[in-house]
Short mmCIF file of C-alpha atoms in Angstrom, two decimals:
data_model
loop_
_atom_site.label_atom_id
_atom_site.label_comp_id
_atom_site.label_asym_id
_atom_site.label_seq_id
_atom_site.Cartn_x
_atom_site.Cartn_y
_atom_site.Cartn_z
CA MET F 1 0.00 0.00 0.00
CA GLU F 2 1.40 3.36 -1.02
CA HIS F 3 1.21 6.28 1.43
CA THR F 4 0.80 9.83 0.25
CA ALA F 5 2.40 12.51 2.42
CA ASP F 6 -0.06 14.86 4.06
CA PRO F 7 1.44 18.38 4.15
CA HIS F 8 -0.30 19.05 7.47
CA VAL F 9 1.19 16.05 9.26
CA PRO F 10 4.74 16.27 10.62
CA PHE F 11 7.18 14.01 8.87
CA SER F 12 8.00 12.10 12.03
CA LEU F 13 4.36 11.04 12.45
CA LEU F 14 3.97 9.49 8.97
CA PRO F 15 4.06 5.68 8.82
CA SER F 16 7.14 4.21 7.21
CA PRO F 17 6.52 1.99 4.16
CA HIS F 18 9.19 -0.35 5.47
CA LEU F 19 7.32 -1.00 8.70
CA THR F 20 3.74 -1.35 7.53
CA SER F 21 4.22 -4.90 6.35
CA GLN F 22 5.63 -6.04 9.70
CA PRO F 23 3.83 -6.33 13.00
CA PRO F 24 5.22 -4.49 16.00
CA LEU F 25 8.37 -5.91 17.52
CA SER F 26 6.53 -7.00 20.66
CA ILE F 27 4.31 -9.29 18.59
CA ILE F 28 7.13 -11.17 16.93
CA MET F 29 9.19 -11.52 20.13
CA PRO F 30 9.97 -15.20 20.67
CA SER F 31 7.95 -16.86 23.41
CA SER F 32 11.10 -17.97 25.21
CA LYS F 33 12.29 -14.36 25.44
CA ARG F 34 8.90 -13.21 26.72
CA GLN F 35 9.01 -15.89 29.38
CA ARG F 36 12.53 -14.85 30.38
CA VAL F 37 11.49 -11.18 30.68
CA SER F 38 8.49 -12.19 32.78
CA GLU F 39 10.64 -14.33 35.04
CA ASP F 40 13.08 -11.46 35.55
CA ASP F 41 10.35 -8.97 36.45
CA PRO F 42 10.46 -8.43 40.24
CA LEU F 43 6.74 -7.58 40.42
CA THR F 44 5.84 -10.82 38.64
CA LEU F 45 8.06 -12.76 41.01
CA ALA F 46 6.56 -11.02 44.03
CA ILE F 47 2.93 -11.85 43.19
CA ALA F 48 3.57 -15.31 41.76
CA PRO F 49 2.20 -18.26 43.81
CA PRO F 50 4.79 -20.43 45.52
CA PRO F 51 6.04 -23.29 43.31
CA THR F 52 5.11 -25.87 45.97
CA GLU F 53 1.53 -24.65 46.31
CA SER F 54 -0.96 -27.46 46.92
CA GLN F 55 -4.45 -27.64 45.44
CA ALA F 56 -6.02 -26.67 48.79
CA GLU F 57 -3.64 -23.71 49.17
CA ARG F 58 -4.41 -22.63 45.63
CA GLU F 59 -8.15 -22.66 46.28
CA GLU F 60 -7.63 -20.70 49.52
CA ARG F 61 -5.47 -18.13 47.71
CA LEU F 62 -7.99 -17.69 44.90
CA ALA F 63 -10.81 -17.30 47.41
CA ALA F 64 -8.83 -14.63 49.28
CA GLU F 65 -8.10 -12.80 46.01
CA GLN F 66 -11.78 -12.93 45.09
CA GLU F 67 -12.77 -11.54 48.50
CA ALA F 68 -10.18 -8.75 48.20
CA LYS F 69 -11.58 -7.87 44.77
CA ARG F 70 -15.10 -7.83 46.19
CA VAL F 71 -14.08 -5.43 48.96
CA SER F 72 -12.19 -3.23 46.49
CA ASP F 73 -15.19 -3.09 44.15
CA ALA F 74 -17.48 -2.23 47.08
CA ILE F 75 -15.18 0.64 48.07
CA ASP F 76 -15.14 1.91 44.48
CA ASP F 77 -18.96 1.74 44.33
CA GLU F 78 -19.25 3.66 47.60
CA LEU F 79 -16.85 6.34 46.36
CA ASN F 80 -18.81 6.68 43.12
CA LYS F 81 -22.08 7.01 45.06
CA GLN F 82 -20.48 9.65 47.25
CA ARG F 83 -19.31 11.63 44.21
CA ILE F 84 -22.79 11.48 42.66
CA SER F 85 -24.38 12.51 45.95
CA GLU F 86 -21.99 15.44 46.32
CA LYS F 87 -22.82 16.65 42.82
CA LYS F 88 -26.57 16.49 43.45
CA GLY F 89 -26.54 17.83 47.01
CA PRO F 90 -25.55 21.23 48.39
CA LYS F 91 -21.95 22.23 48.04
CA ALA F 92 -19.77 21.37 51.01
CA ILE F 93 -18.36 24.21 53.11
CA LYS F 94 -14.57 24.14 53.13
CA ILE F 95 -12.35 25.62 55.83
CA LEU F 96 -8.57 25.82 55.85
CA LEU F 97 -6.76 26.13 59.19
CA LEU F 98 -3.55 28.13 58.82
CA GLY F 99 -0.88 29.35 61.19
CA GLN F 100 2.65 28.61 62.33
CA SER F 101 3.58 25.46 64.20
CA GLU F 102 2.05 25.26 67.71
CA SER F 103 -0.44 28.03 66.92
CA GLY F 104 -3.45 25.92 67.93
CA LYS F 105 -4.64 24.53 64.59
CA SER F 106 -4.88 20.93 65.78
CA THR F 107 -6.65 22.02 68.98
CA THR F 108 -9.18 24.00 66.93
CA LEU F 109 -9.79 20.92 64.83
CA LYS F 110 -10.33 18.86 67.99
CA ASN F 111 -12.94 21.39 69.08
CA PHE F 112 -14.74 20.97 65.75
CA GLN F 113 -14.67 17.19 66.28
CA LEU F 114 -15.90 17.44 69.87
CA MET F 115 -18.80 19.68 68.81
CA ASN F 116 -19.97 17.63 65.87
CA SER F 117 -18.68 14.07 66.36
CA PRO F 118 -18.45 13.64 70.14
CA LYS F 119 -18.74 9.83 70.09
CA ALA F 120 -15.91 9.45 67.58
CA PHE F 121 -13.85 12.02 69.48
CA ARG F 122 -14.19 10.13 72.77
CA SER F 123 -13.54 6.75 71.19
CA GLU F 124 -10.00 7.95 70.45
CA ARG F 125 -9.08 8.50 74.10
CA ALA F 126 -6.99 5.33 74.25
CA SER F 127 -4.66 6.76 71.60
CA TRP F 128 -4.53 10.16 73.27
CA ARG F 129 -3.70 8.50 76.61
CA ALA F 130 -0.38 7.41 75.12
CA VAL F 131 0.23 10.89 73.70
CA ILE F 132 -0.43 12.49 77.10
CA GLN F 133 1.89 10.02 78.79
CA LEU F 134 4.53 10.92 76.21
CA ASN F 135 3.95 14.64 76.90
CA VAL F 136 4.53 14.05 80.62
CA VAL F 137 7.69 12.01 80.06
CA GLN F 138 9.14 14.54 77.62
CA SER F 139 8.46 17.42 80.04
CA ILE F 140 10.39 15.53 82.74
CA HIS F 141 13.10 14.67 80.21
CA ALA F 142 13.60 18.37 79.46
CA ILE F 143 14.02 19.11 83.17
CA LEU F 144 16.50 16.23 83.57
CA ASP F 145 18.48 17.66 80.66
CA LEU F 146 18.50 21.02 82.40
CA MET F 147 19.86 19.35 85.55
CA SER F 148 22.60 17.74 83.45
CA LYS F 149 23.45 21.15 82.06
CA ALA F 150 23.71 22.66 85.55
CA HIS F 151 25.87 19.76 86.70
CA SER F 152 28.08 20.13 83.61
CA SER F 153 28.54 23.81 84.38
CA ALA F 154 29.74 22.96 87.89
CA HIS F 155 32.12 20.24 86.61
CA PRO F 156 33.34 21.49 83.20
CA SER F 157 36.51 19.42 83.07
CA THR F 158 34.65 16.10 83.20
CA SER F 159 31.16 16.81 81.88
CA LEU F 160 31.56 19.07 78.86
CA THR F 161 34.18 17.09 76.96
CA HIS F 162 31.52 15.57 74.71
CA LEU F 163 30.41 18.98 73.43
CA PRO F 164 31.84 20.37 70.18
CA ASN F 165 33.18 23.60 71.71
CA PRO F 166 32.55 23.96 75.46
CA SER F 167 34.38 27.27 75.69
CA SER F 168 31.85 28.90 73.34
CA LEU F 169 28.90 28.16 75.64
CA PRO F 170 27.53 31.11 77.63
CA LEU F 171 28.43 30.88 81.33
CA LYS F 172 25.51 31.23 83.74
CA GLU F 173 25.31 31.18 87.50
CA TYR F 174 23.31 28.08 88.36
CA PRO F 175 22.34 27.15 91.92
CA PRO F 176 24.26 24.03 92.96
CA LEU F 177 22.51 20.69 92.90
CA ASN F 178 22.72 18.66 96.08
CA PRO F 179 23.08 14.83 96.35
CA GLU F 180 19.32 14.47 96.74
CA HIS F 181 18.81 16.07 93.34
CA LEU F 182 21.24 13.62 91.74
CA LYS F 183 19.50 10.68 93.43
CA LEU F 184 16.17 12.00 92.19
CA LYS F 185 17.56 12.23 88.69
CA MET F 186 18.74 8.61 88.84
CA ARG F 187 15.37 7.38 90.12
CA LEU F 188 13.63 9.10 87.21
CA ALA F 189 16.03 7.65 84.61
CA PRO F 190 13.63 4.77 83.74
CA LEU F 191 11.29 7.37 82.24
CA LEU F 192 13.73 7.78 79.35
CA GLN F 193 13.15 4.14 78.41
CA VAL F 194 9.41 4.70 78.79
CA GLU F 195 9.69 7.54 76.27
CA VAL F 196 11.20 5.18 73.69
CA ALA F 197 8.58 2.52 74.42
CA LEU F 198 5.73 5.03 74.07
CA ILE F 199 6.96 6.19 70.68
CA LYS F 200 7.17 2.59 69.47
CA LYS F 201 3.76 1.76 70.92
CA LEU F 202 2.14 4.85 69.49
CA LEU F 203 3.62 4.42 66.02
CA PRO F 204 4.79 0.80 65.71
CA ASN F 205 5.25 0.89 61.94
CA GLY F 206 7.74 3.72 61.96
CA HIS F 207 5.36 6.42 60.70
CA ALA F 208 7.03 8.96 63.00
CA GLN F 209 9.77 11.45 62.62
CA LEU F 210 11.94 12.83 65.38
CA SER F 211 12.80 16.47 64.87
CA THR F 212 16.09 17.36 66.49
CA LEU F 213 15.66 21.02 67.24
CA ALA F 214 17.82 22.90 69.68
CA ASN F 215 17.07 26.35 71.01
CA PRO F 216 20.45 27.81 71.98
CA ALA F 217 18.76 30.39 74.20
CA GLN F 218 17.16 27.72 76.33
CA SER F 219 19.27 24.57 76.41
CA LEU F 220 22.48 23.12 75.05
CA PHE F 221 20.86 19.70 74.85
CA ILE F 222 18.90 18.74 71.76
CA GLN F 223 15.26 17.99 72.41
CA GLN F 224 13.50 15.47 70.18
CA GLU F 225 9.83 15.87 69.32
CA ILE F 226 7.75 13.18 67.73
CA SER F 227 6.01 14.14 64.50
CA VAL F 228 3.22 12.15 62.88
CA ASN F 229 2.13 12.38 59.27
CA SER F 230 -1.48 13.53 59.07
CA SER F 231 -2.30 10.87 56.47
CA VAL F 232 -1.32 8.00 58.78
CA GLY F 233 -4.13 6.50 60.86
CA TRP F 234 -2.10 6.43 64.06
CA LYS F 235 -5.23 6.69 66.21
CA ASN F 236 -6.34 3.22 65.08
CA THR F 237 -3.18 1.58 66.39
CA PHE F 238 -4.67 0.62 69.74
CA SER F 239 -7.92 -0.76 68.40
CA ARG F 240 -5.88 -2.97 66.06
CA LEU F 241 -3.67 -4.12 68.91
CA MET F 242 -6.60 -4.90 71.19
CA GLY F 243 -8.77 -6.37 68.45
CA ARG F 244 -11.93 -4.82 69.83
CA ASN F 245 -14.70 -2.78 68.35
CA SER F 246 -16.02 -0.68 71.20
CA CYS F 247 -17.14 2.91 71.46
CA ASP F 248 -15.87 2.99 75.03
CA SER F 249 -12.25 4.04 74.84
CA ALA F 250 -11.50 2.47 78.24
CA ASP F 251 -12.22 -0.94 76.69
CA LEU F 252 -9.29 -0.41 74.33
CA ILE F 253 -6.80 -0.18 77.20
CA ASP F 254 -5.27 -3.41 78.45
CA TRP F 255 -5.14 -2.67 82.16
CA SER F 256 -3.38 -5.98 82.88
CA ASP F 257 -0.48 -5.33 80.50
CA PRO F 258 2.75 -5.38 82.58
CA ASP F 259 4.48 -3.34 79.87
CA ASP F 260 1.91 -0.55 80.04
CA PRO F 261 3.90 2.73 80.40
CA GLY F 262 1.33 3.83 82.96
CA VAL F 263 2.81 1.33 85.45
CA VAL F 264 6.19 3.08 85.44
CA LEU F 265 4.61 6.54 85.44
CA ASN F 266 2.55 5.62 88.48
CA ALA F 267 5.66 4.29 90.26
CA CYS F 268 7.57 7.52 89.50
CA ALA F 269 4.69 9.88 90.26
CA GLU F 270 5.94 11.07 93.67
CA ASP F 271 9.45 11.69 92.35
CA MET F 272 8.06 13.61 89.38
CA LYS F 273 6.01 15.83 91.68
CA ARG F 274 9.02 16.36 93.92
CA LEU F 275 11.11 17.38 90.89
CA TRP F 276 8.47 19.77 89.52
CA THR F 277 7.92 21.56 92.84
CA ASP F 278 11.57 21.70 93.97
CA PRO F 279 12.59 25.37 94.52
CA ILE F 280 16.13 24.88 93.17
CA ILE F 281 14.81 23.21 90.02
CA ARG F 282 12.36 26.09 89.61
CA LYS F 283 15.25 28.55 89.91
CA LEU F 284 17.17 26.65 87.24
CA MET F 285 14.15 26.87 84.94
CA ASP F 286 13.80 30.61 85.61
CA ILE F 287 17.45 31.19 84.67
CA GLU F 288 16.95 29.32 81.39
CA LYS F 289 13.54 30.98 80.78
CA MET F 290 12.08 27.50 80.58
CA ARG F 291 8.30 27.68 81.06
CA PRO F 292 6.72 24.33 80.17
CA GLU F 293 3.37 25.49 81.58
CA GLU F 294 3.07 27.82 78.57
CA MET F 295 3.53 25.01 76.06
CA ALA F 296 1.02 22.57 74.62
CA GLY F 297 1.14 19.16 76.25
CA PHE F 298 1.68 20.45 79.79
CA PHE F 299 0.36 18.09 82.47
CA LEU F 300 2.87 18.44 85.32
CA ASP F 301 0.27 20.24 87.43
CA ALA F 302 -2.02 17.19 87.13
CA LEU F 303 0.44 14.38 87.85
CA ASP F 304 -1.76 12.74 90.51
CA ARG F 305 -4.52 12.29 87.95
CA VAL F 306 -2.65 11.49 84.72
CA THR F 307 -0.35 8.94 86.42
CA SER F 308 -3.16 7.13 88.25
CA PRO F 309 -3.34 3.38 87.50
CA ARG F 310 -6.59 3.50 85.49
CA TYR F 311 -6.24 6.95 83.95
CA VAL F 312 -8.49 7.75 80.97
CA PRO F 313 -8.13 11.22 79.41
CA THR F 314 -10.92 13.76 79.72
CA ASP F 315 -12.05 15.97 76.83
CA ASP F 316 -9.91 18.81 78.17
CA ASP F 317 -6.89 16.49 78.40
CA VAL F 318 -7.26 15.54 74.73
CA LEU F 319 -7.52 19.22 73.76
CA ARG F 320 -4.31 20.02 75.65
CA ALA F 321 -2.34 17.02 74.38
CA ARG F 322 0.51 17.86 72.02
CA LEU F 323 1.34 15.82 68.92
CA LYS F 324 3.14 17.55 66.09
CA THR F 325 1.50 16.88 62.72
CA LEU F 326 3.07 16.95 59.27
CA GLY F 327 1.41 17.15 55.89
CA VAL F 328 -2.20 17.99 55.04
CA SER F 329 -5.25 16.10 56.26
CA GLU F 330 -8.93 16.48 55.43
CA HIS F 331 -11.62 15.99 58.07
CA ARG F 332 -15.31 15.78 57.20
CA PHE F 333 -18.22 16.64 59.46
CA THR F 334 -21.95 17.02 59.18
CA MET F 335 -22.79 20.17 61.12
CA LYS F 336 -26.05 21.66 62.22
CA THR F 337 -26.69 25.25 61.31
CA GLY F 338 -26.60 26.35 64.97
CA SER F 339 -28.57 29.36 66.15
CA MET F 340 -30.24 29.91 62.78
CA GLY F 341 -32.84 27.43 63.99
CA SER F 342 -33.00 25.41 60.80
CA PRO F 343 -32.98 21.60 60.90
CA MET F 344 -30.84 21.63 57.76
CA SER F 345 -27.38 20.09 58.00
CA HIS F 346 -24.34 20.93 55.97
CA ASP F 347 -21.30 18.92 55.01
CA TRP F 348 -18.11 20.59 56.15
CA ARG F 349 -14.54 19.83 55.22
CA VAL F 350 -11.81 21.16 57.45
CA PHE F 351 -8.24 21.01 56.15
CA ASP F 352 -5.46 20.97 58.74
CA VAL F 353 -1.99 21.71 57.40
CA GLY F 354 1.43 21.62 58.99
CA GLY F 355 2.73 25.00 60.07
CA GLN F 356 6.47 24.41 59.89
CA ARG F 357 8.31 26.67 57.48
CA SER F 358 9.33 23.73 55.30
CA LEU F 359 5.66 22.71 54.88
CA ARG F 360 4.13 26.06 53.97
CA ALA F 361 4.63 25.57 50.24
CA ALA F 362 1.95 22.86 50.49
CA TRP F 363 -0.66 25.46 51.49
CA VAL F 364 -1.11 27.06 48.07
CA PRO F 365 -2.92 24.18 46.26
CA TYR F 366 -5.60 24.33 48.97
CA PHE F 367 -6.33 28.05 48.45
CA ASP F 368 -8.64 27.34 45.52
CA ASP F 369 -12.37 27.01 46.24
CA MET F 370 -12.14 27.59 50.00
CA ASN F 371 -15.07 29.18 51.80
CA ALA F 372 -13.00 30.42 54.70
CA ILE F 373 -9.58 30.47 56.27
CA ILE F 374 -9.21 30.41 60.03
CA PHE F 375 -5.83 31.97 60.71
CA LEU F 376 -4.43 31.34 64.17
CA ALA F 377 -1.84 33.74 65.57
CA PRO F 378 -0.47 32.77 69.02
CA ILE F 379 -0.04 36.24 70.52
CA SER F 380 1.46 34.91 73.75
CA CYS F 381 4.63 34.00 71.84
CA PHE F 382 5.96 37.57 71.59
CA ASP F 383 9.06 36.58 73.62
CA GLN F 384 9.76 33.30 71.76
CA VAL F 385 11.56 32.35 68.56
CA LEU F 386 10.85 29.77 65.88
CA GLN F 387 12.34 26.36 66.55
CA GLU F 388 13.16 26.06 62.85
CA ASP F 389 14.98 29.41 62.88
CA PRO F 390 15.98 30.89 66.26
CA SER F 391 16.69 34.25 64.60
CA VAL F 392 12.97 34.83 63.88
CA ASN F 393 10.54 36.04 66.55
CA ARG F 394 7.34 33.98 66.55
CA LEU F 395 4.99 36.97 66.68
CA ALA F 396 6.89 38.64 63.83
CA ASP F 397 6.52 35.41 61.85
CA SER F 398 2.73 35.50 62.41
CA PHE F 399 2.61 39.07 61.10
CA LEU F 400 4.46 38.00 57.94
CA LEU F 401 2.20 34.98 57.42
CA TRP F 402 -0.94 37.10 57.84
CA LYS F 403 0.41 39.63 55.36
CA ALA F 404 1.06 36.85 52.82
CA ILE F 405 -2.45 35.45 53.27
CA VAL F 406 -4.38 38.73 52.96
CA SER F 407 -2.38 39.85 49.91
CA ASN F 408 -2.72 36.56 47.99
CA PRO F 409 -4.97 37.10 44.93
CA LEU F 410 -6.24 33.50 45.09
CA LEU F 411 -7.92 34.30 48.40
CA LYS F 412 -9.61 37.59 47.54
CA LYS F 413 -13.09 35.99 47.72
CA THR F 414 -12.35 33.78 50.73
CA GLU F 415 -13.74 34.69 54.14
CA LEU F 416 -10.97 35.47 56.62
CA ILE F 417 -11.36 34.64 60.29
CA LEU F 418 -8.56 35.71 62.61
CA PHE F 419 -8.03 33.94 65.93
CA LEU F 420 -5.61 35.81 68.20
CA ASN F 421 -4.95 32.69 70.22
CA LYS F 422 -3.45 31.71 73.58
CA CYS F 423 -4.91 34.73 75.33
CA ASP F 424 -4.86 32.90 78.67
CA ILE F 425 -1.10 32.48 78.45
CA LEU F 426 -0.63 36.10 77.33
CA ARG F 427 -2.63 37.33 80.31
CA ALA F 428 -0.54 35.26 82.76
CA LYS F 429 2.72 36.22 81.11
CA LEU F 430 2.04 39.96 81.27
CA ALA F 431 0.84 39.64 84.87
CA SER F 432 4.13 37.95 85.79
CA GLY F 433 6.05 41.07 84.73
CA ILE F 434 7.24 40.11 81.24
CA ARG F 435 7.00 43.32 79.21
CA LEU F 436 5.64 43.36 75.68
CA ALA F 437 7.57 46.58 74.94
CA ASP F 438 10.87 44.75 75.50
CA TYR F 439 10.15 42.66 72.39
CA ILE F 440 7.96 45.01 70.30
CA VAL F 441 9.54 48.45 70.37
CA SER F 442 6.52 50.12 68.76
CA TYR F 443 4.39 49.19 71.78
CA GLY F 444 6.15 52.04 73.58
CA SER F 445 4.96 53.09 77.01
CA ARG F 446 1.47 51.59 76.80
CA PRO F 447 0.25 49.73 79.91
CA ASN F 448 1.61 46.21 80.19
CA ASP F 449 -1.81 44.61 80.71
CA PHE F 450 -3.88 42.20 78.66
CA GLU F 451 -6.54 44.67 77.48
CA SER F 452 -4.02 47.18 76.14
CA ALA F 453 -1.76 44.53 74.60
CA SER F 454 -4.57 42.61 72.89
CA GLN F 455 -6.09 45.77 71.41
CA TYR F 456 -2.69 46.89 70.14
CA LEU F 457 -2.04 43.51 68.47
CA LYS F 458 -5.54 43.49 66.98
CA LYS F 459 -4.84 46.88 65.38
CA LYS F 460 -1.51 45.62 64.01
CA PHE F 461 -3.18 42.69 62.25
CA ALA F 462 -6.07 44.90 61.06
CA GLY F 463 -3.57 47.44 59.71
CA LEU F 464 -1.85 44.79 57.60
CA LEU F 465 -5.22 43.77 56.16
CA LYS F 466 -6.16 47.37 55.36
CA GLU F 467 -2.79 48.02 53.73
CA HIS F 468 -2.69 44.93 51.52
CA SER F 469 -6.39 44.19 50.99
CA PRO F 470 -8.36 47.43 51.48
CA GLU F 471 -12.14 47.43 51.93
CA ARG F 472 -12.09 43.76 52.82
CA LEU F 473 -14.08 42.43 55.77
CA TYR F 474 -12.73 39.92 58.24
CA TYR F 475 -13.89 38.33 61.48
CA PHE F 476 -11.81 38.64 64.60
CA HIS F 477 -11.82 36.68 67.87
CA LEU F 478 -9.62 36.61 70.97
CA THR F 479 -9.34 32.92 71.77
CA SER F 480 -7.92 30.31 74.07
CA VAL F 481 -8.76 27.20 72.07
CA THR F 482 -8.03 24.91 75.01
CA ASP F 483 -11.05 26.51 76.72
CA THR F 484 -13.82 24.26 75.44
CA LYS F 485 -16.79 26.40 76.47
CA SER F 486 -15.66 29.72 74.98
CA THR F 487 -14.22 28.09 71.86
CA THR F 488 -17.48 26.20 71.22
CA TYR F 489 -19.39 29.49 71.36
CA ILE F 490 -16.94 31.12 68.93
CA LEU F 491 -17.01 28.19 66.49
CA GLU F 492 -20.82 28.16 66.53
CA ASN F 493 -20.77 31.81 65.48
CA VAL F 494 -18.22 31.00 62.79
CA GLN F 495 -20.41 28.18 61.52
CA ASP F 496 -23.48 30.43 61.30
CA VAL F 497 -21.57 33.14 59.42
CA LEU F 498 -20.21 30.67 56.89
CA VAL F 499 -23.55 28.91 56.41
CA ARG F 500 -25.23 32.26 55.69
CA ASP F 501 -22.50 33.16 53.25
CA ASN F 502 -22.79 29.78 51.54
CA LEU F 503 -26.57 30.15 51.21
CA ARG F 504 -26.15 33.68 49.89
CA ARG F 505 -23.77 32.46 47.20
CA SER F 506 -26.32 29.79 46.29
CA ALA F 507 -29.01 32.54 46.05
CA LEU F 508 -31.08 30.79 48.76
CA VAL F 509 -31.08 33.84 51.03
CA THR F 510 -30.67 37.54 50.32
#
């Protein structure tokens, strides 16, 4: 057959007359070569049945494969039904939680869950029990490291030889530790093994990362923090281990397990309380500006309760628990419309993203088609620096993030809700004598009280919005998201505002 060149078709796409009479190379490949290629393929080898497979084993394998296919097809059918339902039903309301690391995003999400899925929230207490135990152990670990630092300072010739450059460390006047302190430190040493065991128990398949972040202004010892990927179902670990399907979280805890970390915590409870309340240890912490009570995951004031033999976390405990999350996760809820008085429900999707600097590039793809952004700025952190970059003040970083959000053209139609968070900590910090003007020069000689400071910071954030997105409305709240009652009230108002806006866009209300 003769081919005529088409002037509109590139030369490289025209069929060659020398190839049209021959089938493709893959068709004329010898069967022995095809078999050899198949045998060399690692995927083929991995899924191939064992050569010694019996007839009964073969039937069992085929039945298992058929069941797996049935389950897979059922999942696909359910997903297709969900897509069709979403297209026919009202559009879901989407919220993106933004803010730097430890700003309160995960706690806000927990409040959403507690409000709208309380049974599911409480069924996860077994998992959060391990996280709270880890929070306690790591708080004690940080204090033990501080004691080691004080001891090293008193005995530099023998204790600082392992450091890269001991002479470069700043010298501080630490109160001397007595023999009782050293004995206390030795008695609490088993908690370091408990820390390792908790991490393995919490994330047995290695879905954790340990961030080695040192704050030179606070400690010369590197503190490790566990990080969990948001896409990993770490909360289901305990239900898998126990093999139970119960809504009562206490049923998922094996109280007879001799390896339960709670056994060691209970045995060390008195020593932990003695360490936390010791006046010399408190003076050491003051010198290093170490204030664990201001951080998420603080339970040292509740040691009697959280180290009790049959401890089960309360709702407030779960809200205060600290577990660093990485990546982006989507959480779906069906929410009532709140005070509008309508029985109508709405599907909500809340996206929680990691706030570390290295993860912020992942925010942008989620800017499209969002109904609202809840931006959390922890205003109590005016005297702290970023763990990722100790040269950057945390409050200054929140200002820069807010500026980037309000000036982004992709978000010009997105509702903005600003949470100036951790107001309870700010109030206590200012009352203790820490001056805002020492860290924000523009604060000047204004009174160092909560009302003046919060109003000043509100105007700073509002000024950035007015400068970079004029004539734009936003919603503002002073929050302490660990306070369940006040946060529930705020989130109900947020829900009503967003539902009204969603209905307005759908032309259902005017």
